[in-house]
CSV table of C-alpha atoms and ligand atoms in Angstrom, one decimal:
chain,number,residue,atom,x,y,z
A,1,MET,CA,51.3,137.0,76.8
A,2,ARG,CA,53.9,134.4,77.6
A,3,GLU,CA,53.4,133.1,81.1
A,4,TYR,CA,55.9,130.9,83.0
A,5,GLN,CA,55.1,128.7,86.0
A,6,VAL,CA,57.9,128.8,88.5
A,7,ALA,CA,58.1,126.8,91.7
A,8,LEU,CA,59.8,128.8,94.5
A,9,ILE,CA,61.7,126.9,97.2
A,10,ARG,CA,62.6,129.7,99.6
A,11,GLY,CA,64.1,127.2,102.1
A,12,ASP,CA,66.0,128.1,105.2
A,13,GLY,CA,68.3,130.8,106.6
A,14,ILE,CA,68.8,133.6,104.1
A,15,GLY,CA,66.9,131.6,101.5
A,16,PRO,CA,63.6,133.5,101.8
A,17,GLU,CA,65.3,137.0,101.6
A,18,ILE,CA,67.3,136.2,98.5
A,19,VAL,CA,64.5,134.4,96.7
A,20,ASP,CA,62.2,137.4,97.3
A,21,SER,CA,64.9,139.7,95.8
A,22,ALA,CA,65.2,137.6,92.7
A,23,VAL,CA,61.4,137.4,92.3
A,24,THR,CA,61.3,141.2,92.4
A,25,VAL,CA,63.9,141.4,89.7
A,26,LEU,CA,62.2,138.7,87.6
A,27,GLU,CA,58.9,140.6,87.8
A,28,ALA,CA,60.5,143.8,86.7
A,29,ALA,CA,62.3,142.1,83.7
A,30,ALA,CA,59.1,140.4,82.7
A,31,LYS,CA,57.2,143.7,82.7
A,32,LYS,CA,60.0,145.2,80.5
A,33,TYR,CA,60.1,142.4,78.0
A,34,GLY,CA,56.4,141.5,77.8
A,35,PHE,CA,56.0,138.2,79.7
A,36,SER,CA,54.7,137.1,83.1
A,37,PHE,CA,55.2,134.6,85.8
A,38,ARG,CA,53.0,132.5,88.0
A,39,PHE,CA,55.0,131.7,91.2
A,40,THR,CA,54.0,128.9,93.6
A,41,ALA,CA,56.0,128.4,96.8
A,42,TYR,CA,56.8,124.9,98.1
A,43,PRO,CA,58.5,123.8,101.3
A,44,ALA,CA,61.8,121.9,101.3
A,45,GLY,CA,64.8,121.4,103.7
A,46,GLY,CA,64.5,122.5,107.3
A,47,GLU,CA,61.3,124.4,106.7
A,48,ALA,CA,59.7,121.2,105.4
A,49,ILE,CA,61.1,119.1,108.2
A,50,ASP,CA,59.4,121.4,110.7
A,51,LYS,CA,56.1,121.4,108.9
A,52,THR,CA,55.9,117.8,107.7
A,53,GLY,CA,58.7,115.7,109.3
A,54,GLU,CA,60.5,115.1,106.1
A,55,PRO,CA,62.9,117.3,104.1
A,56,LEU,CA,61.3,116.7,100.7
A,57,PRO,CA,57.5,116.2,100.8
A,58,GLN,CA,55.9,114.6,97.8
A,59,GLU,CA,53.8,117.8,97.3
A,60,THR,CA,57.0,119.7,96.6
A,61,VAL,CA,58.3,117.1,94.1
A,62,ASP,CA,54.9,117.1,92.3
A,63,GLY,CA,54.7,120.9,92.4
A,64,CYS,CA,58.2,121.2,90.8
A,65,LEU,CA,57.4,118.5,88.2
A,66,ALA,CA,54.2,120.5,87.3
A,67,SER,CA,56.2,123.8,86.9
A,68,ASP,CA,58.2,125.1,84.0
A,69,SER,CA,61.1,125.7,86.3
A,70,VAL,CA,62.3,125.9,89.9
A,71,LEU,CA,64.1,128.7,91.8
A,72,LEU,CA,65.6,127.7,95.1
A,73,GLY,CA,67.3,129.8,97.8
A,74,ALA,CA,69.1,127.6,100.2
A,75,VAL,CA,68.4,124.8,102.7
A,76,GLY,CA,69.9,123.7,106.0
A,77,GLY,CA,71.0,125.1,109.3
A,78,PRO,CA,72.3,124.2,112.7
A,79,LYS,CA,68.8,123.4,114.0
A,80,TRP,CA,68.6,120.3,111.8
A,81,ASP,CA,72.3,119.3,111.8
A,82,THR,CA,71.9,116.4,114.3
A,83,LEU,CA,69.2,114.6,112.4
A,84,PRO,CA,70.1,111.2,110.8
A,85,GLY,CA,71.4,111.4,107.2
A,86,HIS,CA,68.1,110.5,105.4
A,87,LEU,CA,66.3,113.3,107.3
A,88,ARG,CA,68.8,116.1,106.8
A,89,PRO,CA,67.8,119.2,104.9
A,90,GLU,CA,70.4,118.4,102.2
A,91,ARG,CA,68.4,115.3,101.3
A,92,ALA,CA,65.9,117.7,99.8
A,93,LEU,CA,68.5,119.0,97.3
A,94,LEU,CA,69.7,115.5,96.4
A,95,GLY,CA,66.1,114.2,96.1
A,96,LEU,CA,65.1,117.1,93.8
A,97,ARG,CA,68.1,116.7,91.5
A,98,SER,CA,67.3,113.0,91.3
A,99,ALA,CA,63.5,113.3,91.0
A,100,LEU,CA,63.7,116.0,88.3
A,101,GLY,CA,66.6,114.1,86.4
A,102,LEU,CA,68.9,117.1,86.7
A,103,TYR,CA,72.2,115.5,85.7
A,104,THR,CA,74.0,118.6,84.5
A,105,ASN,CA,75.1,121.3,86.9
A,106,LEU,CA,76.4,124.5,85.3
A,107,ARG,CA,78.4,126.7,87.7
A,108,PRO,CA,79.9,129.8,85.9
A,109,ALA,CA,82.7,131.6,87.8
A,110,LYS,CA,84.2,134.8,86.5
A,111,LEU,CA,86.2,137.6,87.9
A,112,TYR,CA,84.3,140.9,87.8
A,113,PRO,CA,86.9,143.6,87.2
A,114,ALA,CA,85.1,145.8,89.7
A,115,LEU,CA,85.7,143.2,92.4
A,116,SER,CA,89.3,142.3,91.6
A,117,GLY,CA,90.3,143.7,94.9
A,118,ALA,CA,88.3,141.0,96.7
A,119,CYS,CA,90.2,138.2,94.8
A,120,PRO,CA,92.6,136.4,97.1
A,121,LEU,CA,95.0,135.7,94.3
A,122,ARG,CA,98.3,137.5,93.4
A,123,PRO,CA,97.9,140.7,91.4
A,124,ASP,CA,99.7,139.3,88.3
A,125,ILE,CA,97.2,136.4,88.2
A,126,VAL,CA,94.2,138.7,88.8
A,127,ALA,CA,95.4,140.9,86.0
A,128,LYS,CA,94.9,138.1,83.5
A,129,GLY,CA,91.3,137.6,84.7
A,130,PHE,CA,89.3,134.4,84.3
A,131,ASP,CA,85.9,133.3,83.1
A,132,LEU,CA,85.1,129.6,83.4
A,133,LEU,CA,82.1,127.3,83.4
A,134,MET,CA,82.2,124.3,85.7
A,135,VAL,CA,80.0,121.5,84.3
A,136,ARG,CA,79.4,119.1,87.2
A,137,GLU,CA,77.7,115.7,86.9
A,138,LEU,CA,74.9,115.9,89.4
A,139,THR,CA,72.9,112.7,89.7
A,140,GLY,CA,75.6,110.0,89.8
A,141,GLY,CA,78.9,108.9,91.3
A,142,ILE,CA,79.6,108.6,95.0
A,143,TYR,CA,76.7,110.8,96.0
A,144,PHE,CA,74.2,108.3,94.8
A,145,GLY,CA,76.1,105.0,95.1
A,146,ASP,CA,75.5,102.2,97.6
A,147,ARG,CA,76.7,102.9,101.1
A,148,GLY,CA,76.5,101.4,104.5
A,149,ARG,CA,78.1,100.5,107.7
A,150,ARG,CA,79.4,97.1,108.7
A,151,GLU,CA,81.7,95.2,111.0
A,152,GLY,CA,85.2,95.1,109.5
A,153,LYS,CA,88.3,93.3,110.6
A,154,ASN,CA,89.3,96.3,112.7
A,155,GLY,CA,85.8,96.9,114.1
A,156,PRO,CA,82.9,99.0,112.8
A,157,GLU,CA,83.5,100.6,109.4
A,158,ALA,CA,81.6,102.6,106.8
A,159,TRP,CA,81.7,102.6,103.0
A,160,ASP,CA,80.4,104.6,100.0
A,161,THR,CA,80.8,103.6,96.3
A,162,GLU,CA,81.5,105.6,93.2
A,163,CYS,CA,80.0,104.2,90.0
A,164,TYR,CA,79.6,105.8,86.6
A,165,SER,CA,78.0,104.3,83.5
A,166,VAL,CA,79.1,105.1,80.0
A,167,MET,CA,75.7,106.6,79.4
A,168,GLU,CA,76.0,109.0,82.3
A,169,VAL,CA,79.5,110.1,81.2
A,170,GLU,CA,78.4,110.5,77.6
A,171,ARG,CA,75.5,112.8,78.4
A,172,ILE,CA,77.5,115.1,80.8
A,173,ALA,CA,80.4,115.2,78.2
A,174,ARG,CA,77.9,116.3,75.5
A,175,ALA,CA,76.6,119.0,77.8
A,176,ALA,CA,80.1,120.3,78.3
A,177,PHE,CA,81.1,120.2,74.6
A,178,ASP,CA,77.8,121.9,73.6
A,179,ALA,CA,78.5,124.6,76.2
A,180,ALA,CA,82.0,125.0,74.9
A,181,ARG,CA,80.7,125.7,71.4
A,182,LYS,CA,79.0,128.8,72.8
A,183,ARG,CA,82.2,129.9,74.6
A,184,ARG,CA,85.9,129.6,73.8
A,185,ARG,CA,85.7,126.0,72.5
A,186,SER,CA,87.9,124.4,75.1
A,187,VAL,CA,87.0,121.6,77.5
A,188,ILE,CA,89.2,120.4,80.4
A,189,SER,CA,88.0,117.1,81.8
A,190,ILE,CA,89.0,116.5,85.4
A,191,ASP,CA,89.4,113.0,86.8
A,192,LYS,CA,91.7,110.8,88.9
A,193,ALA,CA,92.5,108.3,86.2
A,194,ASN,CA,95.9,107.5,87.7
A,195,VAL,CA,94.1,105.7,90.5
A,196,LEU,CA,90.3,105.2,90.0
A,197,GLU,CA,88.7,102.8,87.5
A,198,THR,CA,85.6,105.1,87.2
A,199,SER,CA,88.0,107.9,86.1
A,200,ARG,CA,89.5,105.7,83.4
A,201,LEU,CA,86.1,104.9,82.0
A,202,TRP,CA,85.3,108.7,82.3
A,203,ARG,CA,88.4,109.6,80.4
A,204,GLU,CA,87.8,107.1,77.5
A,205,THR,CA,84.2,108.1,77.2
A,206,VAL,CA,85.0,111.8,77.2
A,207,HIS,CA,87.5,111.3,74.4
A,208,ARG,CA,85.0,109.2,72.3
A,209,VAL,CA,82.4,112.0,72.6
A,210,ALA,CA,85.1,114.6,71.8
A,211,ALA,CA,85.6,113.0,68.4
A,212,GLU,CA,82.0,114.3,67.6
A,213,TYR,CA,83.3,117.9,68.4
A,214,PRO,CA,86.5,118.3,66.3
A,215,ASP,CA,86.1,122.1,66.6
A,216,VAL,CA,86.5,121.9,70.4
A,217,GLN,CA,89.8,121.4,72.1
A,218,VAL,CA,89.9,118.8,74.9
A,219,GLU,CA,92.4,118.2,77.6
A,220,ASP,CA,92.5,115.8,80.6
A,221,MET,CA,93.7,117.0,84.0
A,222,LEU,CA,94.1,115.1,87.3
A,223,VAL,CA,91.9,116.6,90.0
A,224,ASP,CA,94.8,117.3,92.4
A,225,ASN,CA,96.6,119.2,89.6
A,226,ALA,CA,93.3,121.0,88.8
A,227,ALA,CA,93.0,122.2,92.4
A,228,MET,CA,96.4,123.7,92.0
A,229,GLN,CA,95.9,125.2,88.5
A,230,LEU,CA,92.7,126.9,89.6
A,231,VAL,CA,94.7,129.2,91.9
A,232,ARG,CA,97.9,129.3,89.8
A,233,ASN,CA,96.5,130.1,86.4
A,234,PRO,CA,92.7,130.2,86.4
A,235,SER,CA,92.6,132.0,83.0
A,236,ARG,CA,93.5,128.7,81.2
A,237,PHE,CA,90.1,127.2,82.0
A,238,ASP,CA,87.1,127.7,79.8
A,239,VAL,CA,84.7,124.7,80.3
A,240,VAL,CA,85.5,122.2,83.0
A,241,VAL,CA,83.7,118.9,83.1
A,242,THR,CA,83.9,116.6,86.1
A,243,SER,CA,82.2,114.1,88.4
A,244,ASN,CA,79.7,114.9,91.1
A,245,MET,CA,82.1,114.9,94.0
A,246,PHE,CA,85.1,116.5,92.3
A,247,GLY,CA,82.7,119.2,90.9
A,248,ASP,CA,81.4,119.9,94.4
A,249,ILE,CA,84.9,120.5,95.7
A,250,LEU,CA,86.3,122.4,92.8
A,251,SER,CA,83.3,124.7,92.4
A,252,ASP,CA,83.7,126.1,95.9
A,253,GLU,CA,87.4,126.7,95.1
A,254,ALA,CA,86.4,128.4,91.8
A,255,SER,CA,83.8,130.6,93.6
A,256,GLN,CA,86.3,131.7,96.2
A,257,ILE,CA,88.8,133.0,93.7
A,258,THR,CA,86.0,135.3,92.3
A,259,GLY,CA,86.2,137.1,95.6
A,260,SER,CA,82.9,136.0,97.1
A,261,ILE,CA,80.7,132.9,97.1
A,262,GLY,CA,77.8,135.4,97.3
A,263,LEU,CA,78.0,136.0,93.5
A,264,LEU,CA,77.9,132.6,92.0
A,265,PRO,CA,74.7,131.3,90.3
A,266,SER,CA,74.0,127.8,89.1
A,267,ALA,CA,71.7,125.9,86.8
A,268,SER,CA,70.8,122.3,87.1
A,269,LEU,CA,69.5,120.8,83.9
A,270,GLY,CA,68.3,117.5,82.6
A,271,GLY,CA,66.8,116.1,79.4
A,272,THR,CA,63.9,118.6,79.4
A,273,LYS,CA,63.8,122.4,79.6
A,274,ARG,CA,62.7,122.2,83.3
A,275,GLY,CA,65.7,123.1,85.5
A,276,LEU,CA,66.5,124.1,89.0
A,277,TYR,CA,68.2,127.4,89.6
A,278,GLU,CA,70.0,128.3,92.8
A,279,PRO,CA,72.9,130.2,94.2
A,280,ILE,CA,75.9,128.0,95.0
A,281,HIS,CA,76.2,129.4,98.5
A,282,GLY,CA,74.4,128.0,101.5
A,283,SER,CA,71.8,129.2,103.9
A,284,ALA,CA,74.2,131.4,106.0
A,285,PRO,CA,72.2,131.0,109.3
A,286,ASP,CA,74.5,133.5,111.0
A,287,ILE,CA,73.0,136.4,109.1
A,288,ALA,CA,69.5,135.1,108.4
A,289,GLY,CA,66.7,137.5,108.8
A,290,GLN,CA,68.9,140.5,109.2
A,291,ASN,CA,68.6,141.9,105.6
A,292,LYS,CA,72.4,141.5,105.2
A,293,ALA,CA,72.6,138.7,102.6
A,294,ASN,CA,74.0,139.3,99.1
A,295,PRO,CA,71.1,138.6,96.7
A,296,LEU,CA,73.3,138.8,93.5
A,297,ALA,CA,73.9,135.0,93.2
A,298,THR,CA,70.2,134.3,93.3
A,299,ILE,CA,69.4,137.2,90.9
A,300,LEU,CA,72.0,135.8,88.5
A,301,SER,CA,70.5,132.3,88.9
A,302,ALA,CA,67.2,133.8,87.9
A,303,ALA,CA,68.9,135.3,84.8
A,304,MET,CA,70.2,131.8,84.0
A,305,MET,CA,66.6,130.5,84.3
A,306,LEU,CA,65.4,133.1,81.8
A,307,ARG,CA,68.0,132.0,79.4
A,308,TYR,CA,68.0,128.2,79.7
A,309,ALA,CA,64.4,127.5,80.7
A,310,PHE,CA,62.5,130.2,78.7
A,311,ASP,CA,64.9,131.4,76.0
A,312,GLU,CA,64.4,134.9,77.2
A,313,ASP,CA,68.0,135.8,76.3
A,314,GLU,CA,67.5,139.5,76.1
A,315,ALA,CA,65.9,139.7,79.6
A,316,ALA,CA,68.6,137.5,81.0
A,317,ALA,CA,71.3,139.7,79.5
A,318,CYS,CA,69.6,142.8,80.8
A,319,ILE,CA,69.6,141.5,84.4
A,320,GLU,CA,73.3,140.4,84.1
A,321,ALA,CA,74.2,143.8,82.7
A,322,ALA,CA,72.3,145.5,85.6
A,323,VAL,CA,74.3,143.5,88.1
A,324,ASP,CA,77.5,144.3,86.3
A,325,ARG,CA,76.7,148.0,86.4
A,326,ALA,CA,75.7,148.0,90.1
A,327,LEU,CA,79.1,146.4,90.9
A,328,GLN,CA,80.9,148.9,88.7
A,329,ASP,CA,79.1,151.7,90.4
A,330,GLY,CA,80.5,150.5,93.7
A,331,CYS,CA,77.3,148.9,95.2
A,332,ARG,CA,78.5,146.4,97.8
A,333,THR,CA,76.9,144.1,100.3
A,334,ALA,CA,78.9,143.3,103.4
A,335,ASP,CA,80.5,140.1,102.0
A,336,ILE,CA,82.1,142.0,99.1
A,337,ALA,CA,82.7,145.4,100.7
A,338,ALA,CA,86.3,146.5,101.5
A,339,PRO,CA,87.0,146.1,105.3
A,340,GLY,CA,85.7,149.1,107.2
A,341,ALA,CA,83.9,150.5,104.1
A,342,ALA,CA,81.1,153.0,104.6
A,343,ASN,CA,77.8,152.6,102.7
A,344,VAL,CA,77.4,148.9,102.9
A,345,LEU,CA,74.2,147.9,101.2
A,346,SER,CA,71.5,145.6,102.7
A,347,CYS,CA,69.9,142.8,100.8
A,348,THR,CA,66.9,144.9,99.8
A,349,ALA,CA,69.1,148.0,99.0
A,350,MET,CA,71.3,145.9,96.6
A,351,THR,CA,68.1,144.5,95.0
A,352,GLU,CA,66.9,148.1,94.5
A,353,ALA,CA,70.3,149.0,93.0
A,354,VAL,CA,69.9,146.3,90.4
A,355,LEU,CA,66.2,147.2,89.7
A,356,ALA,CA,67.3,150.8,89.1
A,357,ARG,CA,69.8,149.6,86.5
A,358,LEU,CA,67.5,147.2,84.6
B,1,IPM,C1,76.2,122.0,96.6
B,1,IPM,C2,76.1,121.5,98.0
B,1,IPM,C3,75.4,120.2,98.0
B,1,IPM,C4,76.2,119.2,97.3
B,1,IPM,C5,75.1,119.7,99.4
B,1,IPM,C6,74.4,120.7,100.3
B,1,IPM,C7,74.3,118.3,99.4
B,1,IPM,O1,77.3,121.5,98.7
B,1,IPM,O2,75.2,122.1,95.9
B,1,IPM,O3,77.4,122.1,96.1
B,1,IPM,O4,77.2,118.6,97.8
B,1,IPM,O5,76.0,119.0,96.1
B,2,MN,MN1,79.0,122.2,97.4
């Protein structure tokens, strides 16, 4: 029987609840499709700071490297917010992305017709629907550039640097064009080439790679315009490719127009099949431990894991269809329920609803 080793990073806040939900769904899908998992839990983020004094212990990095894939809940919370930058829980995420070489971040955002009421956009825009895939560069740019503090001419100042090599842009561009070939064959590359030199290199490089994909349409868009187009006409986007920081910002915007950040999965991939799968939302400390969290983004992240890490496409599609049906049947956690709605599901009840539809 096919057996997959998966490292689990439950993390902080609602992390443990949503990862446990996804594991239940993965186990059920495995049983149905004839494979199995070996799960091993590793600490990271606040949990790891409390246990070991550091957000990303070496044991966790080694464990992830020794696994076929990593499923992560969320890290961070107010308890650790006042620690210095290099000890913050978020360092765990950045450190894992870098240690595992996960330079491609895939963040799909689509409007579920059953949830169109939760979409904050105008009805005529909602009626057109949207289904886009954000391809965010994840191990370069300003997130990983030199930074520091110094004495400037007006007193103390701080600086961060954005740097992209041709190699880094080429590989993320290829990831985007390859993804577009499995979708509607359109790529919009987002930059700030009217101001930034890194963006001009980005643009040139994307166009050179585009020449290898004559069957895929490519268009450039400035990031400020993209922020506007995402709420004006999201249906025009298929695959979006952009830098680490622009991708961070635009993917939150893309998630919000789906109606809830509680629904969006993500996959972080590199040059190997080993990836990291996590919901794009955070640890929601305000509702942690209350069985109120929406587990769907993590369940959908687990489905992405089946597809990208293990080529278990049928099992992945089955989970996605079960989520679709649960939503169509009116199953709602608090974050996606209509205001004042009766029958709001808990995290475990939503998980049961998905299991029942597998
Ligand atoms: C995300 C998060 C992270 C990021 C933070 C927590 C470091 O916002 O995954 O989008 O900025 O990449
Ligand atoms: Mn973010």
